[in-house]
Amino acid sequence: MLLLTCAAARAGDFATEMLESTFKLFHPDSTGTCVLVRREAADPALYVVTAAHVLENTHGDTAIVVLREQAEDGSFKRHDHTVPIRRDGKPLWVRHETEDVAVLRLDEVPPVPANALPLEAIADEAAVGAAELHICSPVYVLTYPQRFEGNNAGFPVARRGMIASHPLLPVKRHPTFYADYTTFAGDSGGPVFIPDAEGRPLVIGIVLAQMRHDETVKMEYEERTIHHPLGLGTVLHSQFVRDTIERAAQREDQEAGNPGGS
């Protein structure tokens, strides 16, 4: 009984920390999920991590990150925060050169306190290997399926799945893997995570897409395409997330005339 109680406490801790750093990225054209990340203390910026297609499918110069502000009684209030995503028609985000992940750097302080994961919570390939993940390993997901929110404060919805494809590594050969959980539009950019050895959240990937089987039914006067969900999500390895965060930081430094980095 003691072991079960301790395990439950740890699970709650890592999940809550992940929850507090996961937000809805909203626009009438394209809605997905994003994670806020911070680098070392010398870099004051916030980094918005999401799937690249979420931003690419968003028209216009702005999008909304749904922040939450906690009241004195412990409740939370939704705060829709508009962020710039383009300037003069050009993207402000950095996209990975080959993979569907984008990072938007925010230099302005948000209007309400916003939690962000430390960069070390985004697993590199070595951390994924050290976690000894394999086929059928359990994973957790936080997203906004079909734009659905957990409540009117704008919290994401948690689901549990498992790794559904093999092999997981190396990431250069296998940049994505499948997770067994029911995936929907709006999940894109959502973190796929586990607890690390110290009970903190460890992001091992972000959701990119749902897998489905498309069936075409032909009749004499009508033709229909039926989409059969397979209950699988495509997940991009977090190594590519880390790489893109570093590229976003370096681009800002270069534009500011500081090629040495922050």
mmCIF file of N, CA and C in Angstrom, residues 22-145:
data_model
loop_
_atom_site.group_PDB
_atom_site.id
_atom_site.type_symbol
_atom_site.label_atom_id
_atom_site.label_comp_id
_atom_site.label_asym_id
_atom_site.label_seq_id
_atom_site.Cartn_x
_atom_site.Cartn_y
_atom_site.Cartn_z
ATOM 1 N N THR A 22 1.476 23.570 -20.458
ATOM 2 C CA THR A 22 0.818 23.219 -21.718
ATOM 3 C C THR A 22 -0.376 24.129 -21.941
ATOM 4 N N PHE A 23 -0.505 24.664 -23.162
ATOM 5 C CA PHE A 23 -1.516 25.671 -23.438
ATOM 6 C C PHE A 23 -2.163 25.450 -24.806
ATOM 7 N N LYS A 24 -3.334 26.033 -24.956
ATOM 8 C CA LYS A 24 -4.024 26.016 -26.241
ATOM 9 C C LYS A 24 -3.476 27.143 -27.113
ATOM 10 N N LEU A 25 -3.184 26.828 -28.354
ATOM 11 C CA LEU A 25 -2.758 27.813 -29.340
ATOM 12 C C LEU A 25 -3.918 27.973 -30.317
ATOM 13 N N PHE A 26 -4.568 29.114 -30.253
ATOM 14 C CA PHE A 26 -5.891 29.259 -30.861
ATOM 15 C C PHE A 26 -5.917 30.274 -31.999
ATOM 16 N N HIS A 27 -6.689 29.911 -33.024
ATOM 17 C CA HIS A 27 -7.019 30.816 -34.134
ATOM 18 C C HIS A 27 -8.184 30.182 -34.874
ATOM 19 N N PRO A 28 -9.096 30.965 -35.442
ATOM 20 C CA PRO A 28 -10.209 30.360 -36.181
ATOM 21 C C PRO A 28 -9.763 29.422 -37.293
ATOM 22 N N ASP A 29 -8.587 29.664 -37.881
ATOM 23 C CA ASP A 29 -8.102 28.832 -38.984
ATOM 24 C C ASP A 29 -7.491 27.521 -38.514
ATOM 25 N N SER A 30 -6.779 27.560 -37.416
ATOM 26 C CA SER A 30 -5.998 26.402 -37.000
ATOM 27 C C SER A 30 -5.781 26.448 -35.498
ATOM 28 N N THR A 31 -6.224 25.418 -34.811
ATOM 29 C CA THR A 31 -6.056 25.350 -33.361
ATOM 30 C C THR A 31 -5.274 24.101 -32.995
ATOM 31 N N GLY A 32 -4.283 24.263 -32.144
ATOM 32 C CA GLY A 32 -3.485 23.133 -31.696
ATOM 33 C C GLY A 32 -3.076 23.305 -30.252
ATOM 34 N N THR A 33 -2.050 22.587 -29.876
ATOM 35 C CA THR A 33 -1.534 22.585 -28.509
ATOM 36 C C THR A 33 -0.100 23.063 -28.545
ATOM 37 N N CYS A 34 0.317 23.769 -27.513
ATOM 38 C CA CYS A 34 1.707 24.213 -27.440
ATOM 39 C C CYS A 34 2.242 24.020 -26.025
ATOM 40 N N VAL A 35 3.558 23.997 -25.932
ATOM 41 C CA VAL A 35 4.266 23.905 -24.653
ATOM 42 C C VAL A 35 5.191 25.104 -24.542
ATOM 43 N N LEU A 36 5.226 25.732 -23.374
ATOM 44 C CA LEU A 36 6.168 26.818 -23.130
ATOM 45 C C LEU A 36 7.425 26.258 -22.492
ATOM 46 N N VAL A 37 8.589 26.711 -22.998
ATOM 47 C CA VAL A 37 9.887 26.220 -22.535
ATOM 48 C C VAL A 37 10.798 27.408 -22.254
ATOM 49 N N ARG A 38 11.619 27.285 -21.234
ATOM 50 C CA ARG A 38 12.660 28.270 -20.943
ATOM 51 C C ARG A 38 14.028 27.620 -21.102
ATOM 52 N N ARG A 39 14.987 28.407 -21.560
ATOM 53 C CA ARG A 39 16.374 27.955 -21.602
ATOM 54 C C ARG A 39 17.055 28.366 -20.299
ATOM 55 N N GLU A 40 18.364 28.501 -20.311
ATOM 56 C CA GLU A 40 19.097 28.868 -19.099
ATOM 57 C C GLU A 40 18.711 30.266 -18.633
ATOM 58 N N ALA A 41 19.060 30.584 -17.399
ATOM 59 C CA ALA A 41 18.623 31.836 -16.781
ATOM 60 C C ALA A 41 19.072 33.068 -17.561
ATOM 61 N N ALA A 42 20.190 32.966 -18.279
ATOM 62 C CA ALA A 42 20.689 34.119 -19.031
ATOM 63 C C ALA A 42 19.776 34.499 -20.197
ATOM 64 N N ASP A 43 18.909 33.596 -20.594
ATOM 65 C CA ASP A 43 17.967 33.853 -21.687
ATOM 66 C C ASP A 43 16.587 34.082 -21.071
ATOM 67 N N PRO A 44 16.076 35.296 -21.081
ATOM 68 C CA PRO A 44 14.797 35.592 -20.432
ATOM 69 C C PRO A 44 13.574 35.229 -21.270
ATOM 70 N N ALA A 45 13.770 34.797 -22.503
ATOM 71 C CA ALA A 45 12.655 34.580 -23.418
ATOM 72 C C ALA A 45 11.864 33.324 -23.065
ATOM 73 N N LEU A 46 10.615 33.300 -23.519
ATOM 74 C CA LEU A 46 9.796 32.098 -23.517
ATOM 75 C C LEU A 46 9.776 31.533 -24.929
ATOM 76 N N TYR A 47 9.767 30.208 -25.044
ATOM 77 C CA TYR A 47 9.742 29.562 -26.348
ATOM 78 C C TYR A 47 8.462 28.739 -26.471
ATOM 79 N N VAL A 48 7.662 29.086 -27.483
ATOM 80 C CA VAL A 48 6.415 28.372 -27.750
ATOM 81 C C VAL A 48 6.724 27.233 -28.715
ATOM 82 N N VAL A 49 6.482 26.004 -28.279
ATOM 83 C CA VAL A 49 6.764 24.813 -29.086
ATOM 84 C C VAL A 49 5.451 24.213 -29.561
ATOM 85 N N THR A 50 5.339 23.969 -30.864
ATOM 86 C CA THR A 50 4.148 23.328 -31.406
ATOM 87 C C THR A 50 4.515 22.647 -32.722
ATOM 88 N N ALA A 51 3.547 21.969 -33.317
ATOM 89 C CA ALA A 51 3.766 21.412 -34.655
ATOM 90 C C ALA A 51 3.810 22.558 -35.663
ATOM 91 N N ALA A 52 4.698 22.467 -36.634
ATOM 92 C CA ALA A 52 4.855 23.561 -37.596
ATOM 93 C C ALA A 52 3.576 23.818 -38.378
ATOM 94 N N HIS A 53 2.822 22.768 -38.687
ATOM 95 C CA HIS A 53 1.627 22.976 -39.519
ATOM 96 C C HIS A 53 0.554 23.767 -38.781
ATOM 97 N N VAL A 54 0.583 23.778 -37.440
ATOM 98 C CA VAL A 54 -0.382 24.581 -36.680
ATOM 99 C C VAL A 54 -0.195 26.063 -37.015
ATOM 100 N N LEU A 55 1.044 26.524 -37.009
ATOM 101 C CA LEU A 55 1.328 27.923 -37.323
ATOM 102 C C LEU A 55 1.203 28.199 -38.818
ATOM 103 N N GLU A 56 1.648 27.278 -39.630
ATOM 104 C CA GLU A 56 1.590 27.481 -41.078
ATOM 105 C C GLU A 56 0.150 27.579 -41.578
ATOM 106 N N ASN A 57 -0.769 26.886 -40.926
ATOM 107 C CA ASN A 57 -2.180 26.925 -41.329
ATOM 108 C C ASN A 57 -2.941 28.080 -40.690
ATOM 109 N N THR A 58 -2.268 28.865 -39.868
ATOM 110 C CA THR A 58 -2.878 30.032 -39.239
ATOM 111 C C THR A 58 -2.622 31.254 -40.106
ATOM 112 N N HIS A 59 -3.681 31.862 -40.614
ATOM 113 C CA HIS A 59 -3.527 33.042 -41.464
ATOM 114 C C HIS A 59 -3.455 34.299 -40.602
ATOM 115 N N GLY A 60 -2.811 35.312 -41.135
ATOM 116 C CA GLY A 60 -2.709 36.571 -40.408
ATOM 117 C C GLY A 60 -1.426 36.685 -39.612
ATOM 118 N N ASP A 61 -1.334 37.746 -38.846
ATOM 119 C CA ASP A 61 -0.095 38.074 -38.142
ATOM 120 C C ASP A 61 -0.095 37.691 -36.676
ATOM 121 N N THR A 62 -1.233 37.215 -36.147
ATOM 122 C CA THR A 62 -1.296 36.901 -34.715
ATOM 123 C C THR A 62 -2.033 35.589 -34.464
ATOM 124 N N ALA A 63 -1.778 35.041 -33.290
ATOM 125 C CA ALA A 63 -2.522 33.890 -32.777
ATOM 126 C C ALA A 63 -2.730 34.136 -31.287
ATOM 127 N N ILE A 64 -3.482 33.270 -30.643
ATOM 128 C CA ILE A 64 -3.789 33.441 -29.226
ATOM 129 C C ILE A 64 -3.296 32.240 -28.445
ATOM 130 N N VAL A 65 -2.528 32.504 -27.400
ATOM 131 C CA VAL A 65 -2.151 31.488 -26.428
ATOM 132 C C VAL A 65 -3.070 31.658 -25.221
ATOM 133 N N VAL A 66 -3.782 30.597 -24.867
ATOM 134 C CA VAL A 66 -4.738 30.676 -23.770
ATOM 135 C C VAL A 66 -4.012 30.433 -22.451
ATOM 136 N N LEU A 67 -3.670 31.529 -21.772
ATOM 137 C CA LEU A 67 -3.009 31.444 -20.473
ATOM 138 C C LEU A 67 -4.061 31.301 -19.371
ATOM 139 N N ARG A 68 -3.602 30.922 -18.167
ATOM 140 C CA ARG A 68 -4.499 30.814 -17.017
ATOM 141 C C ARG A 68 -3.928 31.612 -15.856
ATOM 142 N N GLU A 69 -4.797 32.377 -15.208
ATOM 143 C CA GLU A 69 -4.391 33.180 -14.063
ATOM 144 C C GLU A 69 -5.084 32.646 -12.810
ATOM 145 N N GLN A 70 -4.279 32.341 -11.791
ATOM 146 C CA GLN A 70 -4.841 31.771 -10.572
ATOM 147 C C GLN A 70 -5.300 32.862 -9.613
ATOM 148 N N ALA A 71 -6.506 32.688 -9.071
ATOM 149 C CA ALA A 71 -7.073 33.638 -8.119
ATOM 150 C C ALA A 71 -6.682 33.258 -6.691
ATOM 151 N N GLU A 72 -6.958 34.139 -5.761
ATOM 152 C CA GLU A 72 -6.590 33.901 -4.367
ATOM 153 C C GLU A 72 -7.299 32.683 -3.784
ATOM 154 N N ASP A 73 -8.503 32.359 -4.275
ATOM 155 C CA ASP A 73 -9.234 31.209 -3.740
ATOM 156 C C ASP A 73 -8.799 29.887 -4.368
ATOM 157 N N GLY A 74 -7.771 29.927 -5.236
ATOM 158 C CA GLY A 74 -7.261 28.713 -5.864
ATOM 159 C C GLY A 74 -7.867 28.400 -7.219
ATOM 160 N N SER A 75 -8.912 29.100 -7.599
ATOM 161 C CA SER A 75 -9.519 28.883 -8.911
ATOM 162 C C SER A 75 -8.673 29.545 -9.998
ATOM 163 N N PHE A 76 -9.015 29.254 -11.251
ATOM 164 C CA PHE A 76 -8.259 29.798 -12.375
ATOM 165 C C PHE A 76 -9.179 30.549 -13.325
ATOM 166 N N LYS A 77 -8.624 31.605 -13.903
ATOM 167 C CA LYS A 77 -9.346 32.425 -14.862
ATOM 168 C C LYS A 77 -8.624 32.373 -16.205
ATOM 169 N N ARG A 78 -9.373 32.171 -17.264
ATOM 170 C CA ARG A 78 -8.820 32.135 -18.625
ATOM 171 C C ARG A 78 -8.335 33.518 -19.028
ATOM 172 N N HIS A 79 -7.179 33.564 -19.732
ATOM 173 C CA HIS A 79 -6.654 34.831 -20.228
ATOM 174 C C HIS A 79 -6.132 34.595 -21.644
ATOM 175 N N ASP A 80 -6.876 35.070 -22.632
ATOM 176 C CA ASP A 80 -6.469 34.926 -24.030
ATOM 177 C C ASP A 80 -5.402 35.974 -24.355
ATOM 178 N N HIS A 81 -4.199 35.489 -24.623
ATOM 179 C CA HIS A 81 -3.058 36.374 -24.863
ATOM 180 C C HIS A 81 -2.665 36.337 -26.334
ATOM 181 N N THR A 82 -2.784 37.478 -27.016
ATOM 182 C CA THR A 82 -2.445 37.561 -28.431
ATOM 183 C C THR A 82 -0.933 37.686 -28.603
ATOM 184 N N VAL A 83 -0.375 36.845 -29.471
ATOM 185 C CA VAL A 83 1.065 36.873 -29.734
ATOM 186 C C VAL A 83 1.298 37.058 -31.227
ATOM 187 N N PRO A 84 2.339 37.789 -31.616
ATOM 188 C CA PRO A 84 2.659 37.948 -33.041
ATOM 189 C C PRO A 84 3.292 36.671 -33.593
ATOM 190 N N ILE A 85 2.862 36.260 -34.784
ATOM 191 C CA ILE A 85 3.456 35.087 -35.416
ATOM 192 C C ILE A 85 4.066 35.419 -36.785
ATOM 193 N N ARG A 86 3.719 36.587 -37.335
ATOM 194 C CA ARG A 86 4.308 37.039 -38.592
ATOM 195 C C ARG A 86 4.559 38.537 -38.511
ATOM 196 N N ARG A 87 5.507 38.989 -39.331
ATOM 197 C CA ARG A 87 5.769 40.413 -39.482
ATOM 198 C C ARG A 87 6.002 40.666 -40.967
ATOM 199 N N ASP A 88 5.208 41.555 -41.547
ATOM 200 C CA ASP A 88 5.284 41.834 -42.988
ATOM 201 C C ASP A 88 5.113 40.558 -43.811
ATOM 202 N N GLY A 89 4.240 39.687 -43.310
ATOM 203 C CA GLY A 89 3.948 38.454 -44.025
ATOM 204 C C GLY A 89 4.968 37.350 -43.849
ATOM 205 N N LYS A 90 6.039 37.613 -43.097
ATOM 206 C CA LYS A 90 7.090 36.615 -42.905
ATOM 207 C C LYS A 90 6.962 35.967 -41.525
ATOM 208 N N PRO A 91 7.155 34.641 -41.447
ATOM 209 C CA PRO A 91 7.012 33.942 -40.173
ATOM 210 C C PRO A 91 8.032 34.419 -39.141
ATOM 211 N N LEU A 92 7.585 34.564 -37.913
ATOM 212 C CA LEU A 92 8.485 34.872 -36.802
ATOM 213 C C LEU A 92 8.991 33.600 -36.132
ATOM 214 N N TRP A 93 8.377 32.487 -36.452
ATOM 215 C CA TRP A 93 8.807 31.225 -35.861
ATOM 216 C C TRP A 93 9.955 30.619 -36.654
ATOM 217 N N VAL A 94 10.625 29.665 -36.025
ATOM 218 C CA VAL A 94 11.680 28.880 -36.683
ATOM 219 C C VAL A 94 11.158 27.465 -36.869
ATOM 220 N N ARG A 95 11.244 26.966 -38.085
ATOM 221 C CA ARG A 95 10.801 25.608 -38.390
ATOM 222 C C ARG A 95 12.008 24.715 -38.559
ATOM 223 N N HIS A 96 11.904 23.483 -38.068
ATOM 224 C CA HIS A 96 12.980 22.531 -38.307
ATOM 225 C C HIS A 96 13.120 22.294 -39.802
ATOM 226 N N GLU A 97 14.351 22.089 -40.259
ATOM 227 C CA GLU A 97 14.588 22.004 -41.700
ATOM 228 C C GLU A 97 13.933 20.785 -42.343
ATOM 229 N N THR A 98 13.682 19.712 -41.580
ATOM 230 C CA THR A 98 13.086 18.512 -42.180
ATOM 231 C C THR A 98 11.837 18.022 -41.459
ATOM 232 N N GLU A 99 11.642 18.408 -40.199
ATOM 233 C CA GLU A 99 10.550 17.845 -39.411
ATOM 234 C C GLU A 99 9.469 18.882 -39.091
ATOM 235 N N ASP A 100 8.280 18.379 -38.762
ATOM 236 C CA ASP A 100 7.094 19.217 -38.553
ATOM 237 C C ASP A 100 7.041 19.753 -37.116
ATOM 238 N N VAL A 101 8.000 20.593 -36.777
ATOM 239 C CA VAL A 101 8.017 21.249 -35.470
ATOM 240 C C VAL A 101 8.466 22.691 -35.669
ATOM 241 N N ALA A 102 7.851 23.607 -34.917
ATOM 242 C CA ALA A 102 8.200 25.024 -34.999
ATOM 243 C C ALA A 102 8.308 25.601 -33.596
ATOM 244 N N VAL A 103 9.164 26.608 -33.462
ATOM 245 C CA VAL A 103 9.367 27.281 -32.173
ATOM 246 C C VAL A 103 9.258 28.777 -32.390
ATOM 247 N N LEU A 104 8.418 29.401 -31.592
ATOM 248 C CA LEU A 104 8.222 30.848 -31.640
ATOM 249 C C LEU A 104 8.783 31.451 -30.360
ATOM 250 N N ARG A 105 9.747 32.353 -30.510
ATOM 251 C CA ARG A 105 10.353 32.991 -29.344
ATOM 252 C C ARG A 105 9.538 34.219 -28.942
ATOM 253 N N LEU A 106 9.220 34.310 -27.644
ATOM 254 C CA LEU A 106 8.494 35.456 -27.097
ATOM 255 C C LEU A 106 9.417 36.205 -26.151
ATOM 256 N N ASP A 107 9.743 37.430 -26.515
ATOM 257 C CA ASP A 107 10.634 38.232 -25.677
ATOM 258 C C ASP A 107 9.875 39.114 -24.691
ATOM 259 N N GLU A 108 8.618 39.402 -24.964
ATOM 260 C CA GLU A 108 7.830 40.230 -24.058
ATOM 261 C C GLU A 108 7.287 39.392 -22.903
ATOM 262 N N VAL A 109 7.261 39.971 -21.733
ATOM 263 C CA VAL A 109 6.732 39.285 -20.560
ATOM 264 C C VAL A 109 5.225 39.136 -20.716
ATOM 265 N N PRO A 110 4.666 37.945 -20.525
ATOM 266 C CA PRO A 110 3.221 37.775 -20.669
ATOM 267 C C PRO A 110 2.454 38.568 -19.616
ATOM 268 N N PRO A 111 1.193 38.900 -19.890
ATOM 269 C CA PRO A 111 0.425 39.741 -18.973
ATOM 270 C C PRO A 111 0.066 39.069 -17.661
ATOM 271 N N VAL A 112 0.105 37.739 -17.631
ATOM 272 C CA VAL A 112 -0.103 36.994 -16.389
ATOM 273 C C VAL A 112 1.024 35.981 -16.260
ATOM 274 N N PRO A 113 1.355 35.550 -15.041
ATOM 275 C CA PRO A 113 2.432 34.566 -14.880
ATOM 276 C C PRO A 113 2.150 33.306 -15.694
ATOM 277 N N ALA A 114 3.177 32.823 -16.391
ATOM 278 C CA ALA A 114 3.029 31.632 -17.224
ATOM 279 C C ALA A 114 4.159 30.663 -16.908
ATOM 280 N N ASN A 115 3.809 29.467 -16.485
ATOM 281 C CA ASN A 115 4.823 28.460 -16.200
ATOM 282 C C ASN A 115 5.435 27.951 -17.500
ATOM 283 N N ALA A 116 6.693 27.566 -17.431
ATOM 284 C CA ALA A 116 7.381 27.016 -18.596
ATOM 285 C C ALA A 116 8.313 25.906 -18.130
ATOM 286 N N LEU A 117 8.454 24.879 -18.943
ATOM 287 C CA LEU A 117 9.364 23.782 -18.636
ATOM 288 C C LEU A 117 10.804 24.224 -18.830
ATOM 289 N N PRO A 118 11.715 23.736 -18.005
ATOM 290 C CA PRO A 118 13.128 23.965 -18.303
ATOM 291 C C PRO A 118 13.545 23.139 -19.513
ATOM 292 N N LEU A 119 14.548 23.597 -20.227
ATOM 293 C CA LEU A 119 14.973 22.911 -21.437
ATOM 294 C C LEU A 119 15.347 21.456 -21.171
ATOM 295 N N GLU A 120 15.886 21.170 -19.973
ATOM 296 C CA GLU A 120 16.295 19.799 -19.678
ATOM 297 C C GLU A 120 15.114 18.837 -19.588
ATOM 298 N N ALA A 121 13.887 19.357 -19.506
ATOM 299 C CA ALA A 121 12.706 18.493 -19.497
ATOM 300 C C ALA A 121 12.344 18.005 -20.892
ATOM 301 N N ILE A 122 12.976 18.579 -21.911
ATOM 302 C CA ILE A 122 12.779 18.119 -23.298
ATOM 303 C C ILE A 122 13.885 17.100 -23.587
ATOM 304 N N ALA A 123 13.517 15.843 -23.693
ATOM 305 C CA ALA A 123 14.502 14.766 -23.778
ATOM 306 C C ALA A 123 15.278 14.809 -25.089
ATOM 307 N N ASP A 124 16.596 14.659 -24.987
ATOM 308 C CA ASP A 124 17.387 14.423 -26.193
ATOM 309 C C ASP A 124 17.438 12.913 -26.424
ATOM 310 N N GLU A 125 18.127 12.497 -27.471
ATOM 311 C CA GLU A 125 18.151 11.071 -27.813
ATOM 312 C C GLU A 125 18.749 10.240 -26.688
ATOM 313 N N ALA A 126 19.775 10.767 -26.020
ATOM 314 C CA ALA A 126 20.413 10.024 -24.929
ATOM 315 C C ALA A 126 19.438 9.812 -23.774
ATOM 316 N N ALA A 127 18.648 10.832 -23.464
ATOM 317 C CA ALA A 127 17.692 10.718 -22.358
ATOM 318 C C ALA A 127 16.595 9.703 -22.678
ATOM 319 N N VAL A 128 16.148 9.677 -23.928
ATOM 320 C CA VAL A 128 15.153 8.686 -24.326
ATOM 321 C C VAL A 128 15.727 7.281 -24.197
ATOM 322 N N GLY A 129 16.984 7.116 -24.619
ATOM 323 C CA GLY A 129 17.623 5.812 -24.478
ATOM 324 C C GLY A 129 17.796 5.398 -23.033
ATOM 325 N N ALA A 130 18.176 6.359 -22.175
ATOM 326 C CA ALA A 130 18.370 6.062 -20.759
ATOM 327 C C ALA A 130 17.060 5.695 -20.069
ATOM 328 N N ALA A 131 15.940 6.188 -20.584
ATOM 329 C CA ALA A 131 14.632 5.872 -19.996
ATOM 330 C C ALA A 131 14.194 4.446 -20.308
ATOM 331 N N GLU A 132 14.918 3.774 -21.202
ATOM 332 C CA GLU A 132 14.664 2.374 -21.553
ATOM 333 C C GLU A 132 13.228 2.163 -22.033
ATOM 334 N N LEU A 133 12.769 3.091 -22.867
ATOM 335 C CA LEU A 133 11.435 2.963 -23.442
ATOM 336 C C LEU A 133 11.436 1.913 -24.549
ATOM 337 N N HIS A 134 10.299 1.269 -24.731
ATOM 338 C CA HIS A 134 10.203 0.210 -25.728
ATOM 339 C C HIS A 134 8.744 0.025 -26.116
ATOM 340 N N ILE A 135 8.485 -0.895 -27.013
ATOM 341 C CA ILE A 135 7.122 -1.180 -27.435
ATOM 342 C C ILE A 135 6.258 -1.491 -26.210
ATOM 343 N N CYS A 136 5.088 -0.860 -26.142
ATOM 344 C CA CYS A 136 4.110 -1.007 -25.052
ATOM 345 C C CYS A 136 4.462 -0.228 -23.784
ATOM 346 N N SER A 137 5.529 0.568 -23.791
ATOM 347 C CA SER A 137 5.791 1.439 -22.641
ATOM 348 C C SER A 137 4.680 2.478 -22.523
ATOM 349 N N PRO A 138 4.181 2.741 -21.301
ATOM 350 C CA PRO A 138 3.115 3.730 -21.146
ATOM 351 C C PRO A 138 3.630 5.148 -21.324
ATOM 352 N N VAL A 139 2.803 5.998 -21.908
ATOM 353 C CA VAL A 139 3.107 7.419 -22.087
ATOM 354 C C VAL A 139 1.845 8.218 -21.758
ATOM 355 N N TYR A 140 2.019 9.520 -21.558
ATOM 356 C CA TYR A 140 0.906 10.417 -21.254
ATOM 357 C C TYR A 140 0.870 11.544 -22.279
ATOM 358 N N VAL A 141 -0.341 12.068 -22.510
ATOM 359 C CA VAL A 141 -0.541 13.092 -23.520
ATOM 360 C C VAL A 141 -1.437 14.187 -22.945
ATOM 361 N N LEU A 142 -1.119 15.449 -23.232
ATOM 362 C CA LEU A 142 -1.957 16.590 -22.871
ATOM 363 C C LEU A 142 -2.256 17.390 -24.133
ATOM 364 N N THR A 143 -3.533 17.522 -24.482
ATOM 365 C CA THR A 143 -3.897 18.207 -25.728
ATOM 366 C C THR A 143 -5.281 18.841 -25.615
ATOM 367 N N TYR A 144 -5.730 19.391 -26.747
ATOM 368 C CA TYR A 144 -7.066 19.982 -26.880
ATOM 369 C C TYR A 144 -7.784 19.291 -28.038
ATOM 370 N N PRO A 145 -8.281 18.063 -27.847
ATOM 371 C CA PRO A 145 -8.903 17.319 -28.951
ATOM 372 C C PRO A 145 -10.149 18.017 -29.475
#
